[in-house]
mmCIF file of C-alpha atoms and ligand atoms in Angstrom:
data_model
loop_
_atom_site.group_PDB
_atom_site.id
_atom_site.type_symbol
_atom_site.label_atom_id
_atom_site.label_comp_id
_atom_site.label_asym_id
_atom_site.label_seq_id
_atom_site.Cartn_x
_atom_site.Cartn_y
_atom_site.Cartn_z
ATOM 1 C CA MET A 1 87.217 117.798 205.399
ATOM 2 C CA ILE A 2 85.942 114.388 203.506
ATOM 3 C CA GLY A 3 86.638 110.626 204.107
ATOM 4 C CA ALA A 4 86.402 107.594 201.758
ATOM 5 C CA ILE A 5 86.549 103.993 202.287
ATOM 6 C CA GLU A 6 87.365 100.949 199.783
ATOM 7 C CA ALA A 7 85.655 98.346 201.618
ATOM 8 C CA GLY A 8 87.697 94.948 199.860
ATOM 9 C CA GLY A 9 87.172 91.439 201.057
ATOM 10 C CA THR A 10 90.518 91.824 202.306
ATOM 11 C CA LYS A 11 90.980 94.721 203.305
ATOM 12 C CA MET A 12 89.838 98.479 203.957
ATOM 13 C CA VAL A 13 91.012 101.537 202.791
ATOM 14 C CA CYS A 14 89.827 104.414 204.532
ATOM 15 C CA ALA A 15 91.242 108.057 202.940
ATOM 16 C CA VAL A 16 90.443 111.576 204.351
ATOM 17 C CA SER A 17 91.340 114.905 202.777
ATOM 18 C CA ASP A 18 90.465 118.060 202.419
ATOM 19 C CA GLU A 19 88.269 119.121 199.426
ATOM 20 C CA ASP A 20 90.946 119.049 196.642
ATOM 21 C CA LEU A 21 91.798 115.996 197.803
ATOM 22 C CA ASN A 22 94.975 115.904 199.300
ATOM 23 C CA ILE A 23 95.182 113.582 201.747
ATOM 24 C CA LYS A 24 95.884 113.891 205.445
ATOM 25 C CA ALA A 25 94.900 109.918 206.636
ATOM 26 C CA ARG A 26 95.263 106.909 205.464
ATOM 27 C CA THR A 27 94.363 103.810 206.904
ATOM 28 C CA ARG A 28 94.103 99.918 205.732
ATOM 29 C CA ILE A 29 92.066 97.874 208.200
ATOM 30 C CA SER A 30 91.761 93.866 207.387
ATOM 31 C CA THR A 31 87.939 93.136 206.606
ATOM 32 C CA GLU A 32 86.793 90.693 209.476
ATOM 33 C CA ASN A 33 83.798 89.767 210.894
ATOM 34 C CA PRO A 34 81.935 93.343 210.681
ATOM 35 C CA GLN A 35 81.548 94.617 213.578
ATOM 36 C CA ASP A 36 84.985 94.581 214.380
ATOM 37 C CA THR A 37 86.266 96.159 211.410
ATOM 38 C CA MET A 38 83.049 98.664 211.520
ATOM 39 C CA ARG A 39 84.194 99.469 214.767
ATOM 40 C CA GLU A 40 88.405 100.127 213.740
ATOM 41 C CA MET A 41 86.918 102.484 210.839
ATOM 42 C CA LEU A 42 84.695 103.986 213.269
ATOM 43 C CA ALA A 43 87.285 105.028 215.133
ATOM 44 C CA PHE A 44 89.870 106.147 212.328
ATOM 45 C CA PHE A 45 86.898 108.339 210.672
ATOM 46 C CA GLY A 46 85.944 109.578 214.859
ATOM 47 C CA GLU A 47 89.514 111.715 214.949
ATOM 48 C CA TYR A 48 87.500 114.489 211.776
ATOM 49 C CA GLU A 49 84.332 115.995 211.329
ATOM 50 C CA LEU A 50 83.389 114.889 208.106
ATOM 51 C CA ASP A 51 81.474 117.340 205.398
ATOM 52 C CA GLY A 52 81.243 114.388 202.772
ATOM 53 C CA LEU A 53 81.767 110.431 203.019
ATOM 54 C CA GLY A 54 82.353 108.097 199.419
ATOM 55 C CA VAL A 55 82.269 104.199 200.334
ATOM 56 C CA GLY A 56 83.180 101.940 197.264
ATOM 57 C CA ALA A 57 82.428 99.053 198.263
ATOM 58 C CA PHE A 58 82.280 95.074 197.087
ATOM 59 C CA GLY A 59 79.892 93.521 195.871
ATOM 60 C CA PRO A 60 76.812 92.025 195.470
ATOM 61 C CA ILE A 61 75.374 96.174 197.009
ATOM 62 C CA GLY A 62 72.189 97.298 196.929
ATOM 63 C CA VAL A 63 73.430 101.055 194.833
ATOM 64 C CA ASN A 64 69.809 101.619 193.551
ATOM 65 C CA PRO A 65 68.842 104.611 196.482
ATOM 66 C CA GLN A 66 65.157 103.979 195.203
ATOM 67 C CA ARG A 67 65.220 100.126 197.051
ATOM 68 C CA SER A 68 64.970 98.417 200.424
ATOM 69 C CA ASP A 69 68.719 96.428 200.258
ATOM 70 C CA TYR A 70 70.297 100.329 198.841
ATOM 71 C CA GLY A 71 73.651 99.674 201.160
ATOM 72 C CA PHE A 72 73.014 96.206 202.611
ATOM 73 C CA ILE A 73 75.726 93.865 201.093
ATOM 74 C CA GLY A 74 73.877 90.396 199.485
ATOM 75 C CA GLN A 75 75.033 86.978 199.364
ATOM 76 C CA THR A 76 78.689 86.886 199.661
ATOM 77 C CA PRO A 77 80.603 83.952 201.604
ATOM 78 C CA LYS A 78 82.385 86.579 203.254
ATOM 79 C CA GLU A 79 81.499 85.468 206.835
ATOM 80 C CA GLY A 80 78.805 87.414 208.626
ATOM 81 C CA TRP A 81 79.089 90.089 205.872
ATOM 82 C CA SER A 82 75.751 88.829 204.234
ATOM 83 C CA GLY A 83 72.812 91.072 204.864
ATOM 84 C CA PHE A 84 75.096 93.021 206.824
ATOM 85 C CA ASP A 85 73.706 96.904 206.140
ATOM 86 C CA LEU A 86 76.610 98.827 205.673
ATOM 87 C CA LEU A 87 75.379 102.500 205.360
ATOM 88 C CA GLY A 88 72.857 101.956 208.240
ATOM 89 C CA ALA A 89 75.640 101.292 210.092
ATOM 90 C CA LEU A 90 77.910 104.271 208.679
ATOM 91 C CA GLN A 91 74.826 106.390 209.173
ATOM 92 C CA LYS A 92 74.947 105.912 212.632
ATOM 93 C CA GLU A 93 77.312 107.090 213.728
ATOM 94 C CA ILE A 94 78.675 109.062 211.025
ATOM 95 C CA LYS A 95 76.233 112.312 210.093
ATOM 96 C CA CYS A 96 77.116 113.538 206.814
ATOM 97 C CA PRO A 97 76.091 112.664 203.297
ATOM 98 C CA ILE A 98 77.474 109.707 202.400
ATOM 99 C CA TYR A 99 77.571 108.198 198.457
ATOM 100 C CA LEU A 100 77.868 104.187 198.711
ATOM 101 C CA THR A 101 78.537 102.455 195.422
ATOM 102 C CA THR A 102 80.231 99.272 194.409
ATOM 103 C CA ASP A 103 84.127 99.409 194.333
ATOM 104 C CA VAL A 104 84.688 98.812 190.827
ATOM 105 C CA ASN A 105 82.255 102.117 190.270
ATOM 106 C CA VAL A 106 84.522 104.573 192.332
ATOM 107 C CA ALA A 107 86.823 103.138 190.714
ATOM 108 C CA ALA A 108 85.043 104.013 187.185
ATOM 109 C CA TYR A 109 84.437 107.673 188.482
ATOM 110 C CA GLY A 110 87.865 107.850 190.047
ATOM 111 C CA GLU A 111 89.392 107.476 185.785
ATOM 112 C CA LEU A 112 86.558 109.298 184.369
ATOM 113 C CA LYS A 113 87.736 112.634 186.799
ATOM 114 C CA ARG A 114 91.677 112.250 186.796
ATOM 115 C CA GLY A 115 92.464 109.361 185.096
ATOM 116 C CA SER A 116 92.233 108.142 181.524
ATOM 117 C CA ALA A 117 88.612 108.329 180.620
ATOM 118 C CA GLN A 118 89.069 112.593 181.533
ATOM 119 C CA ASN A 119 86.792 115.125 180.281
ATOM 120 C CA LEU A 120 84.970 112.079 178.391
ATOM 121 C CA GLN A 121 80.955 111.866 178.737
ATOM 122 C CA ASN A 122 80.541 108.162 178.652
ATOM 123 C CA ALA A 123 83.059 105.469 179.404
ATOM 124 C CA VAL A 124 83.434 101.586 180.550
ATOM 125 C CA TYR A 125 85.948 100.629 183.210
ATOM 126 C CA LEU A 126 86.740 97.111 183.515
ATOM 127 C CA THR A 127 88.853 95.417 185.781
ATOM 128 C CA VAL A 128 90.381 92.119 185.762
ATOM 129 C CA GLY A 129 91.980 91.175 188.555
ATOM 130 C CA THR A 130 90.849 87.810 191.103
ATOM 131 C CA GLY A 131 87.644 89.265 189.632
ATOM 132 C CA ILE A 132 85.886 90.992 186.941
ATOM 133 C CA GLY A 133 83.496 93.900 187.514
ATOM 134 C CA GLY A 134 83.392 96.826 185.557
ATOM 135 C CA GLY A 135 81.589 100.543 185.762
ATOM 136 C CA VAL A 136 79.807 101.777 183.510
ATOM 137 C CA ILE A 137 80.079 105.640 183.480
ATOM 138 C CA HIS A 138 76.781 107.470 181.417
ATOM 139 C CA ASP A 139 76.252 111.409 181.170
ATOM 140 C CA GLY A 140 79.460 111.969 183.383
ATOM 141 C CA ALA A 141 77.937 109.894 185.860
ATOM 142 C CA ILE A 142 77.948 106.241 187.542
ATOM 143 C CA TYR A 143 75.070 103.893 185.795
ATOM 144 C CA VAL A 144 72.895 102.745 188.696
ATOM 145 C CA GLY A 145 70.386 100.165 187.201
ATOM 146 C CA ASP A 146 67.647 98.436 189.455
ATOM 147 C CA THR A 147 71.025 96.929 190.969
ATOM 148 C CA HIS A 148 74.561 97.562 189.618
ATOM 149 C CA PRO A 149 75.547 96.060 186.583
ATOM 150 C CA GLU A 150 77.955 92.665 186.280
ATOM 151 C CA LEU A 151 80.157 93.097 183.421
ATOM 152 C CA GLY A 152 82.406 90.361 184.790
ATOM 153 C CA HIS A 153 79.650 87.719 183.703
ATOM 154 C CA ILE A 154 79.219 88.147 180.360
ATOM 155 C CA MET A 155 79.359 85.081 178.075
ATOM 156 C CA VAL A 156 82.078 84.714 175.939
ATOM 157 C CA LYS A 157 82.207 81.981 173.239
ATOM 158 C CA ARG A 158 85.247 80.049 173.003
ATOM 159 C CA ALA A 159 88.616 81.571 172.165
ATOM 160 C CA GLN A 160 91.374 80.547 169.591
ATOM 161 C CA ASN A 161 93.425 77.798 170.865
ATOM 162 C CA GLU A 162 91.614 77.479 173.966
ATOM 163 C CA LEU A 163 91.905 74.759 176.300
ATOM 164 C CA ASN A 164 89.960 71.506 174.783
ATOM 165 C CA GLY A 165 87.352 71.601 177.860
ATOM 166 C CA PHE A 166 88.316 74.077 179.476
ATOM 167 C CA ASP A 167 85.158 76.064 180.543
ATOM 168 C CA GLY A 168 86.572 78.638 183.181
ATOM 169 C CA VAL A 169 86.928 79.350 186.505
ATOM 170 C CA CYS A 170 83.058 80.909 188.133
ATOM 171 C CA PRO A 171 81.961 78.644 190.169
ATOM 172 C CA TYR A 172 78.482 79.753 188.730
ATOM 173 C CA HIS A 173 79.169 79.824 184.937
ATOM 174 C CA ASP A 174 80.755 77.823 182.541
ATOM 175 C CA GLY A 175 82.035 80.091 179.441
ATOM 176 C CA CYS A 176 81.803 83.660 181.177
ATOM 177 C CA LEU A 177 84.351 86.002 181.135
ATOM 178 C CA GLU A 178 85.370 86.025 184.448
ATOM 179 C CA GLY A 179 85.633 82.399 184.152
ATOM 180 C CA MET A 180 87.175 82.324 181.369
ATOM 181 C CA ALA A 181 90.124 85.526 181.214
ATOM 182 C CA SER A 182 90.455 86.092 185.175
ATOM 183 C CA GLY A 183 93.885 86.088 187.117
ATOM 184 C CA PRO A 184 92.637 82.771 188.298
ATOM 185 C CA SER A 185 91.691 81.698 185.190
ATOM 186 C CA ILE A 186 94.785 82.409 183.501
ATOM 187 C CA GLY A 187 96.603 80.250 186.452
ATOM 188 C CA ALA A 188 94.444 77.637 186.431
ATOM 189 C CA ARG A 189 95.426 76.836 182.861
ATOM 190 C CA ALA A 190 99.520 77.394 183.304
ATOM 191 C CA GLY A 191 99.527 75.859 186.711
ATOM 192 C CA VAL A 192 101.561 78.981 187.407
ATOM 193 C CA LYS A 193 100.171 82.256 188.899
ATOM 194 C CA ALA A 194 99.356 84.757 186.063
ATOM 195 C CA ASN A 195 101.613 87.199 187.314
ATOM 196 C CA THR A 196 104.649 84.465 186.361
ATOM 197 C CA LEU A 197 103.996 83.603 183.102
ATOM 198 C CA ALA A 198 106.674 84.583 180.098
ATOM 199 C CA GLU A 199 105.565 87.644 178.598
ATOM 200 C CA ASP A 200 105.213 85.697 175.410
ATOM 201 C CA ASP A 201 102.996 83.002 177.008
ATOM 202 C CA PRO A 202 100.121 81.837 174.255
ATOM 203 C CA LEU A 203 97.673 82.158 176.799
ATOM 204 C CA TRP A 204 97.832 86.701 176.686
ATOM 205 C CA ASP A 205 96.492 85.797 173.319
ATOM 206 C CA ILE A 206 93.405 83.953 174.219
ATOM 207 C CA GLU A 207 93.393 86.735 177.136
ATOM 208 C CA ALA A 208 93.310 89.348 174.519
ATOM 209 C CA ASP A 209 90.430 87.182 172.426
ATOM 210 C CA TYR A 210 88.316 87.128 175.590
ATOM 211 C CA LEU A 211 88.914 91.023 176.535
ATOM 212 C CA ALA A 212 88.466 92.046 172.530
ATOM 213 C CA GLN A 213 85.108 89.618 172.997
ATOM 214 C CA ALA A 214 83.958 92.036 175.955
ATOM 215 C CA ALA A 215 84.840 95.152 175.002
ATOM 216 C CA MET A 216 83.067 94.733 171.396
ATOM 217 C CA SER A 217 79.550 93.693 173.903
ATOM 218 C CA TYR A 218 80.329 97.248 176.013
ATOM 219 C CA THR A 219 80.649 98.861 172.572
ATOM 220 C CA LEU A 220 77.508 97.575 171.520
ATOM 221 C CA SER A 221 75.495 98.057 174.730
ATOM 222 C CA PHE A 222 77.012 101.530 175.948
ATOM 223 C CA ALA A 223 78.262 102.792 172.917
ATOM 224 C CA PRO A 224 81.427 104.644 175.411
ATOM 225 C CA GLN A 225 84.105 106.842 174.537
ATOM 226 C CA ARG A 226 86.707 104.834 175.688
ATOM 227 C CA ILE A 227 87.295 100.980 177.588
ATOM 228 C CA ILE A 228 89.388 101.083 180.367
ATOM 229 C CA PHE A 229 91.130 98.567 181.600
ATOM 230 C CA GLY A 230 92.598 97.969 185.223
ATOM 231 C CA GLY A 231 93.140 95.489 187.908
ATOM 232 C CA GLY A 232 96.618 93.246 188.247
ATOM 233 C CA VAL A 233 96.155 91.017 184.701
ATOM 234 C CA SER A 234 95.809 94.247 182.444
ATOM 235 C CA ASN A 235 99.427 95.453 183.652
ATOM 236 C CA GLN A 236 100.682 92.978 180.568
ATOM 237 C CA SER A 237 100.878 95.614 178.621
ATOM 238 C CA GLN A 238 101.315 92.484 175.611
ATOM 239 C CA ILE A 239 97.712 92.303 175.778
ATOM 240 C CA PHE A 240 96.656 95.874 174.421
ATOM 241 C CA PRO A 241 98.094 95.558 170.484
ATOM 242 C CA LYS A 242 96.845 91.769 170.335
ATOM 243 C CA MET A 243 93.281 92.722 172.069
ATOM 244 C CA ARG A 244 92.837 95.635 169.473
ATOM 245 C CA LYS A 245 93.836 93.883 166.959
ATOM 246 C CA ARG A 246 90.915 90.822 167.730
ATOM 247 C CA PHE A 247 88.202 93.410 168.499
ATOM 248 C CA ALA A 248 88.597 95.335 164.757
ATOM 249 C CA GLU A 249 88.043 91.822 163.180
ATOM 250 C CA TYR A 250 85.444 90.970 165.718
ATOM 251 C CA LEU A 251 83.339 94.383 165.335
ATOM 252 C CA ASN A 252 84.045 94.166 161.953
ATOM 253 C CA ASN A 253 83.240 98.199 161.550
ATOM 254 C CA TYR A 254 79.668 97.396 162.496
ATOM 255 C CA VAL A 255 79.953 100.531 164.450
ATOM 256 C CA GLN A 256 82.807 103.459 163.944
ATOM 257 C CA VAL A 257 84.444 103.776 167.260
ATOM 258 C CA PRO A 258 87.500 105.994 168.313
ATOM 259 C CA ASN A 259 91.063 105.399 166.851
ATOM 260 C CA LEU A 260 91.855 101.789 168.760
ATOM 261 C CA ASP A 261 95.176 103.157 170.438
ATOM 262 C CA GLU A 262 92.521 105.523 172.043
ATOM 263 C CA TYR A 263 89.217 103.459 172.241
ATOM 264 C CA LEU A 264 91.121 100.308 174.417
ATOM 265 C CA VAL A 265 93.397 101.758 176.593
ATOM 266 C CA HIS A 266 94.926 101.179 180.244
ATOM 267 C CA ALA A 267 93.930 102.688 183.188
ATOM 268 C CA ALA A 268 96.071 105.154 184.169
ATOM 269 C CA LEU A 269 95.639 106.021 188.154
ATOM 270 C CA GLY A 270 96.224 101.814 189.093
ATOM 271 C CA ASP A 271 95.433 101.432 192.784
ATOM 272 C CA ASP A 272 94.798 104.560 193.502
ATOM 273 C CA ALA A 273 91.865 104.896 191.379
ATOM 274 C CA GLY A 274 89.145 103.442 194.000
ATOM 275 C CA ILE A 275 90.333 105.662 197.107
ATOM 276 C CA THR A 276 90.293 109.282 194.289
ATOM 277 C CA GLY A 277 87.082 108.037 193.099
ATOM 278 C CA ALA A 278 85.142 107.762 196.291
ATOM 279 C CA LEU A 279 86.685 111.151 198.087
ATOM 280 C CA LEU A 280 85.093 113.084 194.874
ATOM 281 C CA LEU A 281 82.295 112.075 195.470
ATOM 282 C CA ALA A 282 82.006 112.309 199.204
ATOM 283 C CA ALA A 283 83.396 116.048 197.995
ATOM 284 C CA GLU A 284 79.791 116.336 195.738
ATOM 285 C CA VAL A 285 77.715 115.085 197.794
ATOM 286 C CA ALA A 286 79.490 117.021 200.677
ATOM 287 C CA ARG A 287 76.875 119.691 202.807
HETATM 288 P P1 ADP B 301 92.194 91.871 193.207
HETATM 289 O O1 ADP B 301 92.265 90.729 194.232
HETATM 290 O O2 ADP B 301 91.889 93.196 193.884
HETATM 291 O O3 ADP B 301 91.971 91.522 191.638
HETATM 292 P P2 ADP B 301 94.794 91.931 191.456
HETATM 293 O O4 ADP B 301 93.783 93.355 190.414
HETATM 294 O O5 ADP B 301 96.110 92.326 191.467
HETATM 295 O O6 ADP B 301 93.822 91.869 192.748
HETATM 296 O O7 ADP B 301 94.378 90.554 190.944
HETATM 297 C C1 ADP B 301 94.961 89.854 191.022
HETATM 298 C C2 ADP B 301 94.952 89.003 189.834
HETATM 299 O O8 ADP B 301 95.835 89.316 188.983
HETATM 300 C C3 ADP B 301 95.448 87.518 190.402
HETATM 301 O O9 ADP B 301 95.061 86.357 189.375
HETATM 302 C C4 ADP B 301 97.269 87.308 189.774
HETATM 303 O O10 ADP B 301 97.931 86.533 189.269
HETATM 304 C C5 ADP B 301 97.328 88.381 188.769
HETATM 305 N N1 ADP B 301 98.121 89.394 188.212
HETATM 306 C C6 ADP B 301 98.423 90.665 189.404
HETATM 307 N N2 ADP B 301 99.021 91.071 189.057
HETATM 308 C C7 ADP B 301 99.428 90.847 187.316
HETATM 309 C C8 ADP B 301 100.861 90.736 186.457
HETATM 310 N N3 ADP B 301 101.301 91.994 186.634
HETATM 311 N N4 ADP B 301 100.267 90.265 185.244
HETATM 312 C C9 ADP B 301 99.825 89.225 185.237
HETATM 313 N N5 ADP B 301 98.731 89.196 185.925
HETATM 314 C C10 ADP B 301 98.487 89.577 187.361
HETATM 315 ZN ZN1 ZN B 302 80.562 84.524 186.056
#
């Protein structure tokens, strides 16, 4: 048996499956303080003998095994979790190989193996929801730097028809992608939640412009074969043709990319991407 954890700020999704990813048990545990949350998660996994565990966690989190902060949660507003040794707490009780990375990296891996990037070696996955985060697949594996990339906080230039004075909702940066294009940024301009906005609202043109700028930066930085968009906001399918058009204008044929209908695409696995990727990684590290 193999196990997976998608550790989020509001809930922990835990699953156990066989090596073919047939899920045997799955549970959601609400994310409270680390002690109570860990106790519940360990009780769930305690019922099974695991051969491997894959973990995708909210960040910032140490993802580089060469560093002393590997598996530790970084500075976070989530009460009690700053500096928590997540990997250590799991290793103490679960005696099997563990692969740990970010939530967005496991989703990227799920899309690579079972979703929109199957049979590719190089891809970028971006989730556009409450925040914006991304994972890079390089040579068929999750790219790990000294820490994990933060693709959501790259700077973008002001989109056409952007509101005067709107610098975005990121508390750290004026004018970063997450500040300008996350779900809450759309809500902040519209005064209503992004998911209730009309399909033809002009804000979707602005959204598409920012995502096109981001896609151009990822294209130039990583030369992927495909860029995949997940998260709640990317369910607005009208964004995609707009984004492809703006992308082509911005890139101006500077580098060759595949046909844009196949290059800038929607994620295929939805909410299952994370658990799928974490189980696949668990199977890879399983003894
Ligand atoms: P998470 O909190 O895990 O990021 P989501 O990816 O669903 O969850 O992102 C939530 C954000 O995305 C909210 O700001 C919400 O308004 C927005 N959102 C969710 N679904 C949609 C949708 N179908 N269309 C537009 N915006 C959406
Ligand atoms: Zn930012």
